[in-house]
């Protein structure tokens, strides 16, 4: 496991798809490894938090950063910057702002559809579009089932444009014992696409 402080930030986009535990676990491991994370949560995320956890997510950036740190259990490690979903003038909206890339998890089919069509109606979508146009790494973790033909075509369009698609599908060869074990496998495989190895994982060693 490699724990290092990255000079460039990683953008973490969180949409209104079910499964916010994926984002929380990813944030935990990234901050624990002293990465700088620029986080943008879509407008729908607060609704999902309320539905899944009965918790209200604050909208003010400073309070939101504290909220995400509390959820991840990382009060001080790493660096976390939260951006309002509507702030399309933020640093991460520009291609001149250099990053390690962007991870969107969980990624809703609405977000997939907009990105495939080249639409940027909020900061999350704009930041993702910037990664594609700049040839940087964009990793999407769709959390939907089943996929419709429209979903599949949109995902194919994004894959052809350079995005990496990592469906939220866990494995069992690492002998998971908890829900977190299953979640962490998906998080680790998503971060692998960004060449980030900060999640403890029993990787396949062969027979």
Short mmCIF file of C-alpha atoms in Angstrom, two decimals, residues 37-195:
data_model
loop_
_atom_site.label_atom_id
_atom_site.label_comp_id
_atom_site.label_asym_id
_atom_site.label_seq_id
_atom_site.Cartn_x
_atom_site.Cartn_y
_atom_site.Cartn_z
CA UNK A 37 -9.38 16.17 -2.43
CA UNK A 38 -11.58 18.73 -4.15
CA UNK A 39 -15.13 17.54 -3.54
CA UNK A 40 -18.29 18.56 -5.34
CA UNK A 41 -21.62 16.98 -4.47
CA UNK A 42 -24.56 17.40 -6.84
CA UNK A 43 -27.79 19.06 -5.78
CA UNK A 44 -29.51 15.68 -5.34
CA UNK A 45 -26.96 14.32 -2.84
CA UNK A 46 -28.64 15.98 0.14
CA UNK A 47 -31.91 14.20 -0.78
CA UNK A 48 -30.15 10.84 -0.92
CA UNK A 49 -28.40 11.41 2.42
CA UNK A 50 -31.79 12.12 3.97
CA UNK A 51 -33.30 8.99 2.43
CA UNK A 52 -30.42 6.59 3.16
CA UNK A 53 -29.16 7.84 6.52
CA UNK A 54 -31.74 10.29 7.83
CA UNK A 55 -28.97 12.90 7.89
CA UNK A 56 -29.08 16.44 6.53
CA UNK A 57 -26.02 17.51 4.56
CA UNK A 58 -25.09 21.20 4.96
CA UNK A 59 -24.68 23.31 1.84
CA UNK A 60 -22.11 25.87 3.06
CA UNK A 61 -18.64 24.71 1.89
CA UNK A 62 -16.91 24.97 5.27
CA UNK A 63 -19.67 23.14 7.09
CA UNK A 64 -19.85 20.59 4.30
CA UNK A 65 -16.14 19.82 4.60
CA UNK A 66 -16.60 19.18 8.31
CA UNK A 67 -19.63 17.00 7.54
CA UNK A 68 -17.74 14.82 5.04
CA UNK A 69 -14.77 14.50 7.40
CA UNK A 70 -17.08 13.33 10.16
CA UNK A 71 -18.72 10.80 7.87
CA UNK A 72 -15.31 9.48 6.78
CA UNK A 73 -13.88 9.50 10.31
CA UNK A 74 -10.97 11.66 9.17
CA UNK A 75 -11.02 14.84 11.23
CA UNK A 76 -7.60 16.22 10.30
CA UNK A 77 -5.73 14.04 7.75
CA UNK A 78 -5.21 15.16 4.16
CA UNK A 79 -6.73 18.29 2.68
CA UNK A 80 -10.39 18.61 1.75
CA UNK A 81 -11.91 21.46 -0.24
CA UNK A 82 -15.66 21.43 -0.88
CA UNK A 83 -17.30 23.33 -3.72
CA UNK A 84 -20.99 24.26 -4.07
CA UNK A 85 -22.61 22.40 -6.96
CA UNK A 86 -23.68 25.70 -8.53
CA UNK A 87 -20.23 27.37 -8.47
CA UNK A 88 -19.28 26.97 -12.13
CA UNK A 89 -16.54 29.57 -11.61
CA UNK A 90 -14.61 27.31 -9.20
CA UNK A 91 -11.01 26.28 -9.89
CA UNK A 92 -11.99 22.77 -11.00
CA UNK A 93 -14.18 24.22 -13.76
CA UNK A 94 -11.10 25.28 -15.72
CA UNK A 95 -8.74 23.15 -17.76
CA UNK A 96 -5.85 25.36 -16.68
CA UNK A 97 -6.26 24.05 -13.13
CA UNK A 98 -4.13 20.92 -13.04
CA UNK A 99 -5.39 17.82 -11.25
CA UNK A 100 -4.75 14.09 -10.92
CA UNK A 101 -8.10 13.51 -12.60
CA UNK A 102 -11.62 12.97 -11.35
CA UNK A 103 -13.53 10.15 -9.72
CA UNK A 104 -17.34 10.22 -9.81
CA UNK A 105 -18.92 7.79 -7.37
CA UNK A 106 -21.58 6.88 -7.12
CA UNK A 107 -22.45 8.10 -10.61
CA UNK A 108 -26.10 8.50 -11.55
CA UNK A 109 -27.47 7.68 -14.98
CA UNK A 110 -28.61 11.29 -15.27
CA UNK A 111 -25.00 12.42 -14.90
CA UNK A 112 -23.85 9.76 -17.37
CA UNK A 113 -26.42 10.95 -19.91
CA UNK A 114 -25.44 14.61 -19.58
CA UNK A 115 -21.72 13.88 -19.84
CA UNK A 116 -22.27 11.68 -22.90
CA UNK A 117 -24.17 14.55 -24.54
CA UNK A 118 -21.53 17.13 -23.61
CA UNK A 119 -23.87 19.02 -21.28
CA UNK A 120 -22.59 20.87 -18.21
CA UNK A 121 -25.43 22.22 -16.09
CA UNK A 122 -23.51 22.30 -12.79
CA UNK A 123 -19.95 22.26 -11.43
CA UNK A 124 -19.72 18.47 -11.19
CA UNK A 125 -20.64 18.01 -14.84
CA UNK A 126 -18.36 20.85 -15.93
CA UNK A 127 -15.41 19.43 -13.99
CA UNK A 128 -15.96 16.00 -15.55
CA UNK A 129 -16.24 17.53 -19.02
CA UNK A 130 -12.94 19.34 -18.41
CA UNK A 131 -11.17 16.05 -17.65
CA UNK A 132 -12.34 14.64 -20.99
CA UNK A 133 -11.39 17.67 -23.05
CA UNK A 134 -7.98 17.90 -21.38
CA UNK A 135 -7.29 14.20 -21.85
CA UNK A 136 -7.10 13.61 -18.10
CA UNK A 137 -8.36 10.61 -16.21
CA UNK A 138 -12.09 10.44 -15.58
CA UNK A 139 -13.38 7.42 -13.65
CA UNK A 140 -17.12 6.82 -13.38
CA UNK A 141 -18.66 4.33 -10.94
CA UNK A 142 -22.27 3.83 -12.07
CA UNK A 143 -24.59 2.46 -9.40
CA UNK A 144 -27.67 1.33 -11.29
CA UNK A 145 -29.32 -1.96 -12.22
CA UNK A 146 -30.45 -3.08 -14.66
CA UNK A 147 -28.90 -0.92 -17.39
CA UNK A 148 -31.24 0.13 -20.17
CA UNK A 149 -30.02 0.29 -23.75
CA UNK A 150 -29.82 4.08 -23.37
CA UNK A 151 -27.59 3.69 -20.31
CA UNK A 152 -25.32 1.26 -22.13
CA UNK A 153 -25.01 3.50 -25.17
CA UNK A 154 -24.20 6.53 -23.00
CA UNK A 155 -21.57 4.57 -21.09
CA UNK A 156 -20.08 3.35 -24.37
CA UNK A 157 -19.90 6.93 -25.65
CA UNK A 158 -18.03 7.99 -22.52
CA UNK A 159 -15.67 5.00 -22.71
CA UNK A 160 -14.91 5.89 -26.34
CA UNK A 161 -14.19 9.47 -25.20
CA UNK A 162 -11.61 8.20 -22.72
CA UNK A 163 -13.50 7.71 -19.47
CA UNK A 164 -12.96 4.57 -17.40
CA UNK A 165 -16.17 2.82 -16.35
CA UNK A 166 -16.02 0.87 -13.07
CA UNK A 167 -19.47 -0.52 -12.19
CA UNK A 168 -20.16 -0.95 -8.48
CA UNK A 169 -19.76 -4.74 -8.68
CA UNK A 170 -17.82 -6.33 -5.78
CA UNK A 171 -15.83 -9.55 -5.85
CA UNK A 172 -15.69 -12.38 -3.34
CA UNK A 173 -12.24 -13.90 -3.83
CA UNK A 174 -10.85 -11.65 -1.08
CA UNK A 175 -13.23 -13.30 1.41
CA UNK A 176 -15.26 -10.23 2.43
CA UNK A 177 -16.68 -10.30 5.95
CA UNK A 178 -18.52 -6.96 6.07
CA UNK A 179 -20.37 -4.54 3.83
CA UNK A 180 -17.33 -2.27 4.07
CA UNK A 181 -15.17 -5.08 2.64
CA UNK A 182 -17.43 -5.27 -0.41
CA UNK A 183 -17.52 -1.48 -0.79
CA UNK A 184 -13.76 -1.15 -0.38
CA UNK A 185 -13.12 -3.60 -3.22
CA UNK A 186 -15.03 -1.35 -5.63
CA UNK A 187 -13.32 1.77 -4.26
CA UNK A 188 -9.88 0.17 -4.65
CA UNK A 189 -10.56 -0.89 -8.24
CA UNK A 190 -11.84 2.59 -9.09
CA UNK A 191 -8.74 4.24 -7.60
CA UNK A 192 -6.57 1.73 -9.47
CA UNK A 193 -7.68 3.47 -12.67
CA UNK A 194 -6.09 6.66 -11.32
CA UNK A 195 -2.95 4.76 -10.27
#
